[in-house]
């Protein structure tokens, strides 16, 4: 079985690899954290006026990752400057810009959810740009296909995914344009029935849909559960049952400000729109369910209790 995940796809955009930070690995998140903290400390200490790009952050890609990051950064940056960085006015000096090539943010979710999230972000003074395809990334900002220049001291690339390059070099296996292994509804690769692939590294058909199953944790969780039941059948020489993806909706956390989402879309034949506290409870519950599936009840219980205790004594923003 192959389940090697994916990484950010910069689509070969000039300067993206050199000047934009992806958040695929903990090391990349730590690098972004250090640069953000250092940039704020440097700006607070300098005597000359701020440069046009200084304390500006551009987030390329307004899927769930980009939207959630924008909301979290809005809260985090305001808490960061409260640690004695009195010369920085976060409302005036700091700017977050969310850039999306599609006509709206969160293009994979219902339009009502997208509009709600966009309205909340704009209410937080996050600049939301849609229909803007990034064509270049530099040390002081990004440029778009319309010729727009967006100043930014920090750029985060959160648009698109791509499976690891080595998958396209596996002898005899079929891959798509983003290196995903093409699989049947039984999760077997199309050219070798003894090799299975699940998660972001697999392109699985979605009956009745023009596109394949979306590369989400929800889909990967369902695939793993299905395959755990099917492998004993394969070992016993019995035929495999096809896997069916059930879309239970989408939830997007906007930090402490709100949570919005649509639930159980496939089961109801439509969508049930939720937001606020109820949506937040659902979001946290689903996250705990994923942890439970990975680590078991005991570890999740003690980890939750530990976090409830330490969150009252640990600072929200680390300065080192």
Short mmCIF file of C-alpha atoms in Angstrom, two decimals:
data_model
loop_
_atom_site.label_atom_id
_atom_site.label_comp_id
_atom_site.label_asym_id
_atom_site.label_seq_id
_atom_site.Cartn_x
_atom_site.Cartn_y
_atom_site.Cartn_z
CA UNK A 1 0.00 0.00 0.00
CA UNK A 2 1.24 3.49 -0.85
CA UNK A 3 0.12 6.44 1.29
CA UNK A 4 2.90 9.02 1.02
CA UNK A 5 0.70 12.13 0.97
CA UNK A 6 1.45 15.27 -1.01
CA UNK A 7 3.19 18.62 -0.82
CA UNK A 8 2.45 22.14 -1.99
CA UNK A 9 2.39 22.69 -5.75
CA UNK A 10 3.90 26.02 -6.81
CA UNK A 11 3.12 25.27 -10.51
CA UNK A 12 6.63 26.37 -11.45
CA UNK A 13 5.87 30.01 -10.61
CA UNK A 14 9.08 32.09 -10.90
CA UNK A 15 10.52 32.91 -7.48
CA UNK A 16 8.06 30.77 -5.52
CA UNK A 17 10.61 28.21 -4.41
CA UNK A 18 13.15 30.87 -3.37
CA UNK A 19 10.91 33.46 -1.73
CA UNK A 20 7.67 31.77 -0.62
CA UNK A 21 7.27 29.53 2.43
CA UNK A 22 5.12 26.42 2.25
CA UNK A 23 3.66 24.83 5.37
CA UNK A 24 3.99 21.14 4.53
CA UNK A 25 6.44 20.30 7.34
CA UNK A 26 6.89 21.46 10.97
CA UNK A 27 10.29 22.88 10.03
CA UNK A 28 8.65 25.20 7.50
CA UNK A 29 6.10 26.39 10.06
CA UNK A 30 8.93 27.08 12.52
CA UNK A 31 10.80 29.04 9.85
CA UNK A 32 7.72 31.19 9.19
CA UNK A 33 7.25 31.73 12.93
CA UNK A 34 10.85 32.87 13.41
CA UNK A 35 10.71 35.23 10.47
CA UNK A 36 7.41 36.75 11.58
CA UNK A 37 8.65 37.37 15.13
CA UNK A 38 12.00 38.74 13.95
CA UNK A 39 10.35 41.04 11.41
CA UNK A 40 8.13 42.51 14.10
CA UNK A 41 11.02 43.02 16.55
CA UNK A 42 13.14 44.62 13.81
CA UNK A 43 10.34 46.97 12.78
CA UNK A 44 9.77 48.01 16.39
CA UNK A 45 13.49 48.78 16.91
CA UNK A 46 14.20 50.72 13.72
CA UNK A 47 14.10 54.51 13.59
CA UNK A 48 13.42 55.01 9.87
CA UNK A 49 9.89 54.70 8.43
CA UNK A 50 8.61 51.26 7.48
CA UNK A 51 9.33 50.08 3.95
CA UNK A 52 6.28 49.49 1.69
CA UNK A 53 6.53 45.70 2.06
CA UNK A 54 7.49 45.69 5.74
CA UNK A 55 5.06 43.88 8.10
CA UNK A 56 2.98 42.77 5.11
CA UNK A 57 2.09 39.09 4.65
CA UNK A 58 0.76 37.62 1.40
CA UNK A 59 -0.99 34.24 1.46
CA UNK A 60 -1.27 32.64 -1.97
CA UNK A 61 -4.21 30.25 -2.17
CA UNK A 62 -7.57 30.75 -0.47
CA UNK A 63 -8.52 27.16 0.16
CA UNK A 64 -9.13 25.96 3.71
CA UNK A 65 -5.42 26.24 4.60
CA UNK A 66 -5.05 29.82 3.37
CA UNK A 67 -8.31 31.04 4.90
CA UNK A 68 -7.65 29.46 8.29
CA UNK A 69 -4.09 30.80 8.28
CA UNK A 70 -5.28 34.35 7.52
CA UNK A 71 -7.67 34.33 10.48
CA UNK A 72 -5.10 32.84 12.85
CA UNK A 73 -2.41 35.31 11.77
CA UNK A 74 -4.74 38.25 12.36
CA UNK A 75 -5.18 37.17 15.97
CA UNK A 76 -1.55 36.13 16.48
CA UNK A 77 0.01 39.32 15.14
CA UNK A 78 -2.11 41.45 17.45
CA UNK A 79 -1.10 39.36 20.43
CA UNK A 80 2.53 39.47 19.34
CA UNK A 81 2.74 43.27 19.32
CA UNK A 82 1.25 43.34 22.83
CA UNK A 83 4.54 41.87 24.11
CA UNK A 84 6.08 45.32 24.42
CA UNK A 85 6.25 46.18 20.69
CA UNK A 86 4.63 49.54 21.33
CA UNK A 87 5.88 51.28 18.17
CA UNK A 88 3.83 48.97 15.93
CA UNK A 89 0.18 49.75 15.28
CA UNK A 90 -1.23 46.43 14.01
CA UNK A 91 -4.29 48.05 12.44
CA UNK A 92 -2.21 50.58 10.52
CA UNK A 93 1.20 48.98 10.01
CA UNK A 94 0.35 45.31 9.45
CA UNK A 95 -1.53 43.98 6.42
CA UNK A 96 -2.63 40.46 5.51
CA UNK A 97 -3.49 39.78 1.87
CA UNK A 98 -5.21 36.58 0.74
CA UNK A 99 -4.80 35.89 -3.00
CA UNK A 100 -6.93 33.40 -4.95
CA UNK A 101 -6.94 32.66 -8.69
CA UNK A 102 -10.54 31.38 -8.63
CA UNK A 103 -13.53 33.77 -8.66
CA UNK A 104 -14.10 33.24 -4.92
CA UNK A 105 -12.28 31.97 -1.85
CA UNK A 106 -12.87 28.39 -0.72
CA UNK A 107 -13.80 27.37 -4.29
CA UNK A 108 -14.35 23.71 -3.32
CA UNK A 109 -17.13 24.44 -0.81
CA UNK A 110 -20.68 25.80 -1.24
CA UNK A 111 -20.86 29.45 -2.30
CA UNK A 112 -22.76 30.48 0.83
CA UNK A 113 -19.92 29.23 3.00
CA UNK A 114 -17.41 31.04 0.81
CA UNK A 115 -19.28 34.34 1.09
CA UNK A 116 -19.59 34.04 4.86
CA UNK A 117 -15.86 33.42 5.27
CA UNK A 118 -14.95 36.27 2.90
CA UNK A 119 -17.22 38.67 4.76
CA UNK A 120 -15.67 37.78 8.10
CA UNK A 121 -12.12 38.15 6.78
CA UNK A 122 -12.85 41.53 5.24
CA UNK A 123 -14.38 42.55 8.56
CA UNK A 124 -11.00 41.78 10.13
CA UNK A 125 -9.34 44.08 7.57
CA UNK A 126 -7.80 41.16 5.69
CA UNK A 127 -7.42 42.11 2.03
CA UNK A 128 -9.14 39.41 -0.05
CA UNK A 129 -8.20 39.32 -3.74
CA UNK A 130 -9.98 36.85 -6.04
CA UNK A 131 -9.48 36.21 -9.74
CA UNK A 132 -5.79 37.05 -9.33
CA UNK A 133 -3.32 34.43 -10.56
CA UNK A 134 0.17 34.87 -9.13
CA UNK A 135 2.86 34.94 -11.83
CA UNK A 136 5.91 35.80 -9.77
CA UNK A 137 7.20 35.93 -6.21
CA UNK A 138 10.03 38.20 -5.09
CA UNK A 139 11.72 39.16 -1.82
CA UNK A 140 9.47 42.20 -1.48
CA UNK A 141 6.12 40.91 -2.78
CA UNK A 142 4.21 39.10 -5.49
CA UNK A 143 2.94 40.00 -8.95
CA UNK A 144 -0.22 38.73 -10.63
CA UNK A 145 -1.30 38.09 -14.21
CA UNK A 146 -3.18 41.40 -14.27
CA UNK A 147 0.06 43.26 -13.53
CA UNK A 148 -0.84 43.94 -9.93
CA UNK A 149 2.07 44.27 -7.46
CA UNK A 150 1.31 43.23 -3.89
CA UNK A 151 4.00 44.25 -1.39
CA UNK A 152 4.88 41.59 1.18
CA UNK A 153 7.83 40.92 3.47
CA UNK A 154 6.57 37.38 4.04
CA UNK A 155 4.87 35.20 1.44
CA UNK A 156 3.14 31.90 2.18
CA UNK A 157 2.29 29.49 -0.65
CA UNK A 158 -0.87 27.53 0.17
CA UNK A 159 -2.24 26.88 -3.31
CA UNK A 160 -2.58 23.43 -4.80
CA UNK A 161 -1.04 20.06 -4.06
CA UNK A 162 1.31 17.72 -5.84
CA UNK A 163 2.24 14.13 -5.03
CA UNK A 164 5.96 13.33 -4.62
CA UNK A 165 7.92 13.27 -7.87
CA UNK A 166 9.20 9.72 -7.36
CA UNK A 167 5.70 8.32 -7.92
CA UNK A 168 5.79 9.16 -11.63
CA UNK A 169 8.98 7.15 -11.91
CA UNK A 170 7.56 3.92 -10.43
CA UNK A 171 7.83 1.41 -13.23
CA UNK A 172 4.52 0.62 -14.91
CA UNK A 173 2.13 2.52 -12.62
CA UNK A 174 -0.24 5.14 -14.07
CA UNK A 175 0.00 8.70 -12.72
CA UNK A 176 -1.78 11.96 -13.50
CA UNK A 177 -0.32 15.42 -14.16
CA UNK A 178 0.32 16.06 -10.45
CA UNK A 179 2.01 12.69 -9.90
CA UNK A 180 -0.94 11.03 -8.16
CA UNK A 181 -1.30 7.29 -8.70
CA UNK A 182 -4.50 6.55 -10.60
CA UNK A 183 -6.57 3.95 -8.76
CA UNK A 184 -9.79 2.03 -9.33
CA UNK A 185 -12.86 2.21 -7.09
CA UNK A 186 -11.35 -0.69 -5.15
CA UNK A 187 -8.28 1.51 -4.44
CA UNK A 188 -6.06 -0.80 -6.52
CA UNK A 189 -3.71 0.95 -8.91
CA UNK A 190 -4.94 0.66 -12.48
CA UNK A 191 -1.96 -1.32 -13.76
CA UNK A 192 -1.13 -3.51 -10.77
CA UNK A 193 -3.90 -5.07 -8.67
CA UNK A 194 -1.43 -5.94 -5.92
CA UNK A 195 -0.57 -2.29 -5.20
CA UNK A 196 -3.03 0.00 -3.40
CA UNK A 197 -2.83 3.78 -2.97
CA UNK A 198 -4.84 6.04 -0.69
CA UNK A 199 -4.89 9.65 0.47
CA UNK A 200 -3.46 12.68 -1.31
CA UNK A 201 -1.10 10.58 -3.44
CA UNK A 202 -4.02 8.78 -5.13
CA UNK A 203 -6.50 9.92 -7.79
CA UNK A 204 -9.66 7.98 -7.06
CA UNK A 205 -12.79 8.15 -9.26
CA UNK A 206 -15.92 9.73 -7.79
CA UNK A 207 -18.96 8.19 -9.51
CA UNK A 208 -21.35 10.82 -10.81
CA UNK A 209 -18.78 13.62 -10.54
CA UNK A 210 -16.59 15.12 -13.24
CA UNK A 211 -13.62 15.30 -10.88
CA UNK A 212 -12.02 12.73 -8.64
CA UNK A 213 -12.34 12.41 -4.89
CA UNK A 214 -10.94 15.56 -3.22
CA UNK A 215 -7.58 15.22 -1.45
CA UNK A 216 -8.87 15.82 2.08
CA UNK A 217 -8.38 14.18 5.47
CA UNK A 218 -12.03 13.15 5.34
CA UNK A 219 -11.49 11.13 2.16
CA UNK A 220 -8.19 9.62 3.36
CA UNK A 221 -9.78 8.52 6.64
CA UNK A 222 -12.59 6.76 4.80
CA UNK A 223 -10.18 5.10 2.39
CA UNK A 224 -7.98 3.79 5.20
CA UNK A 225 -10.99 2.37 7.07
CA UNK A 226 -12.28 0.69 3.91
CA UNK A 227 -8.91 -0.79 3.02
CA UNK A 228 -8.48 -2.17 6.55
CA UNK A 229 -11.63 -4.20 5.94
CA UNK A 230 -10.73 -5.22 2.40
CA UNK A 231 -7.14 -6.46 2.86
CA UNK A 232 -8.24 -9.59 4.79
CA UNK A 233 -10.63 -10.34 1.90
CA UNK A 234 -7.77 -10.04 -0.60
CA UNK A 235 -5.56 -12.34 1.51
CA UNK A 236 -8.41 -14.85 1.67
CA UNK A 237 -8.81 -14.76 -2.12
CA UNK A 238 -12.24 -13.11 -1.98
CA UNK A 239 -13.30 -10.25 -4.32
CA UNK A 240 -12.94 -6.66 -3.11
CA UNK A 241 -15.88 -4.33 -2.64
CA UNK A 242 -15.67 -0.88 -4.27
CA UNK A 243 -15.09 2.11 -2.02
CA UNK A 244 -17.67 4.90 -2.02
CA UNK A 245 -16.84 8.40 -0.85
CA UNK A 246 -19.37 9.98 1.49
CA UNK A 247 -19.16 13.77 1.56
CA UNK A 248 -20.10 14.81 5.11
CA UNK A 249 -19.55 18.48 4.33
CA UNK A 250 -16.82 20.97 5.15
CA UNK A 251 -15.86 22.99 8.20
CA UNK A 252 -13.48 25.95 8.15
CA UNK A 253 -12.12 27.38 11.39
CA UNK A 254 -11.52 31.12 11.48
CA UNK A 255 -9.63 30.94 14.74
CA UNK A 256 -11.31 32.44 17.77
CA UNK A 257 -13.49 34.64 15.58
CA UNK A 258 -15.86 32.02 14.18
CA UNK A 259 -16.24 28.69 12.43
CA UNK A 260 -18.39 28.15 9.36
CA UNK A 261 -19.30 25.06 7.42
CA UNK A 262 -21.77 22.85 5.61
CA UNK A 263 -22.61 19.48 7.12
CA UNK A 264 -23.82 16.14 5.78
CA UNK A 265 -24.29 17.39 2.23
CA UNK A 266 -24.37 13.95 0.63
CA UNK A 267 -26.75 12.48 3.19
CA UNK A 268 -29.32 15.25 2.95
CA UNK A 269 -29.09 15.68 -0.80
CA UNK A 270 -28.16 19.30 -0.16
CA UNK A 271 -26.28 21.27 2.46
CA UNK A 272 -26.94 22.32 6.03
CA UNK A 273 -25.15 25.58 6.75
CA UNK A 274 -23.71 25.99 10.25
CA UNK A 275 -21.64 28.69 11.90
CA UNK A 276 -20.58 30.05 15.25
CA UNK A 277 -20.34 27.98 18.42
CA UNK A 278 -22.09 24.89 17.05
CA UNK A 279 -19.78 24.78 14.04
CA UNK A 280 -16.77 25.27 16.34
CA UNK A 281 -17.83 22.32 18.51
CA UNK A 282 -18.23 20.17 15.40
CA UNK A 283 -14.80 21.23 14.11
CA UNK A 284 -13.05 20.35 17.38
CA UNK A 285 -14.99 17.07 17.65
CA UNK A 286 -13.97 15.96 14.17
CA UNK A 287 -10.34 16.79 14.94
CA UNK A 288 -10.49 14.68 18.11
CA UNK A 289 -12.07 11.82 16.15
CA UNK A 290 -9.13 11.84 13.73
CA UNK A 291 -6.68 11.77 16.66
CA UNK A 292 -8.64 8.92 18.24
CA UNK A 293 -8.40 6.89 15.03
CA UNK A 294 -4.64 7.41 14.93
CA UNK A 295 -3.62 7.16 18.58
CA UNK A 296 -6.44 5.53 20.52
CA UNK A 297 -8.66 6.71 23.36
CA UNK A 298 -6.15 6.85 26.23
CA UNK A 299 -3.55 9.02 24.49
CA UNK A 300 -6.16 11.45 23.15
CA UNK A 301 -7.82 11.74 26.58
CA UNK A 302 -4.60 12.51 28.46
CA UNK A 303 -3.36 14.83 25.70
CA UNK A 304 -6.63 16.78 25.86
CA UNK A 305 -6.44 17.08 29.63
CA UNK A 306 -2.81 18.21 29.45
CA UNK A 307 -3.67 20.91 26.93
CA UNK A 308 -6.56 22.15 29.07
CA UNK A 309 -4.13 22.63 31.96
CA UNK A 310 -1.14 24.10 30.12
CA UNK A 311 -3.12 26.51 27.93
CA UNK A 312 -3.73 28.65 31.04
CA UNK A 313 -0.05 28.98 31.89
CA UNK A 314 1.76 28.94 28.54
CA UNK A 315 1.97 32.07 26.35
CA UNK A 316 -0.07 31.96 23.18
CA UNK A 317 2.77 33.42 21.11
CA UNK A 318 6.30 32.05 21.51
CA UNK A 319 9.04 34.67 21.09
CA UNK A 320 11.85 32.14 20.52
#
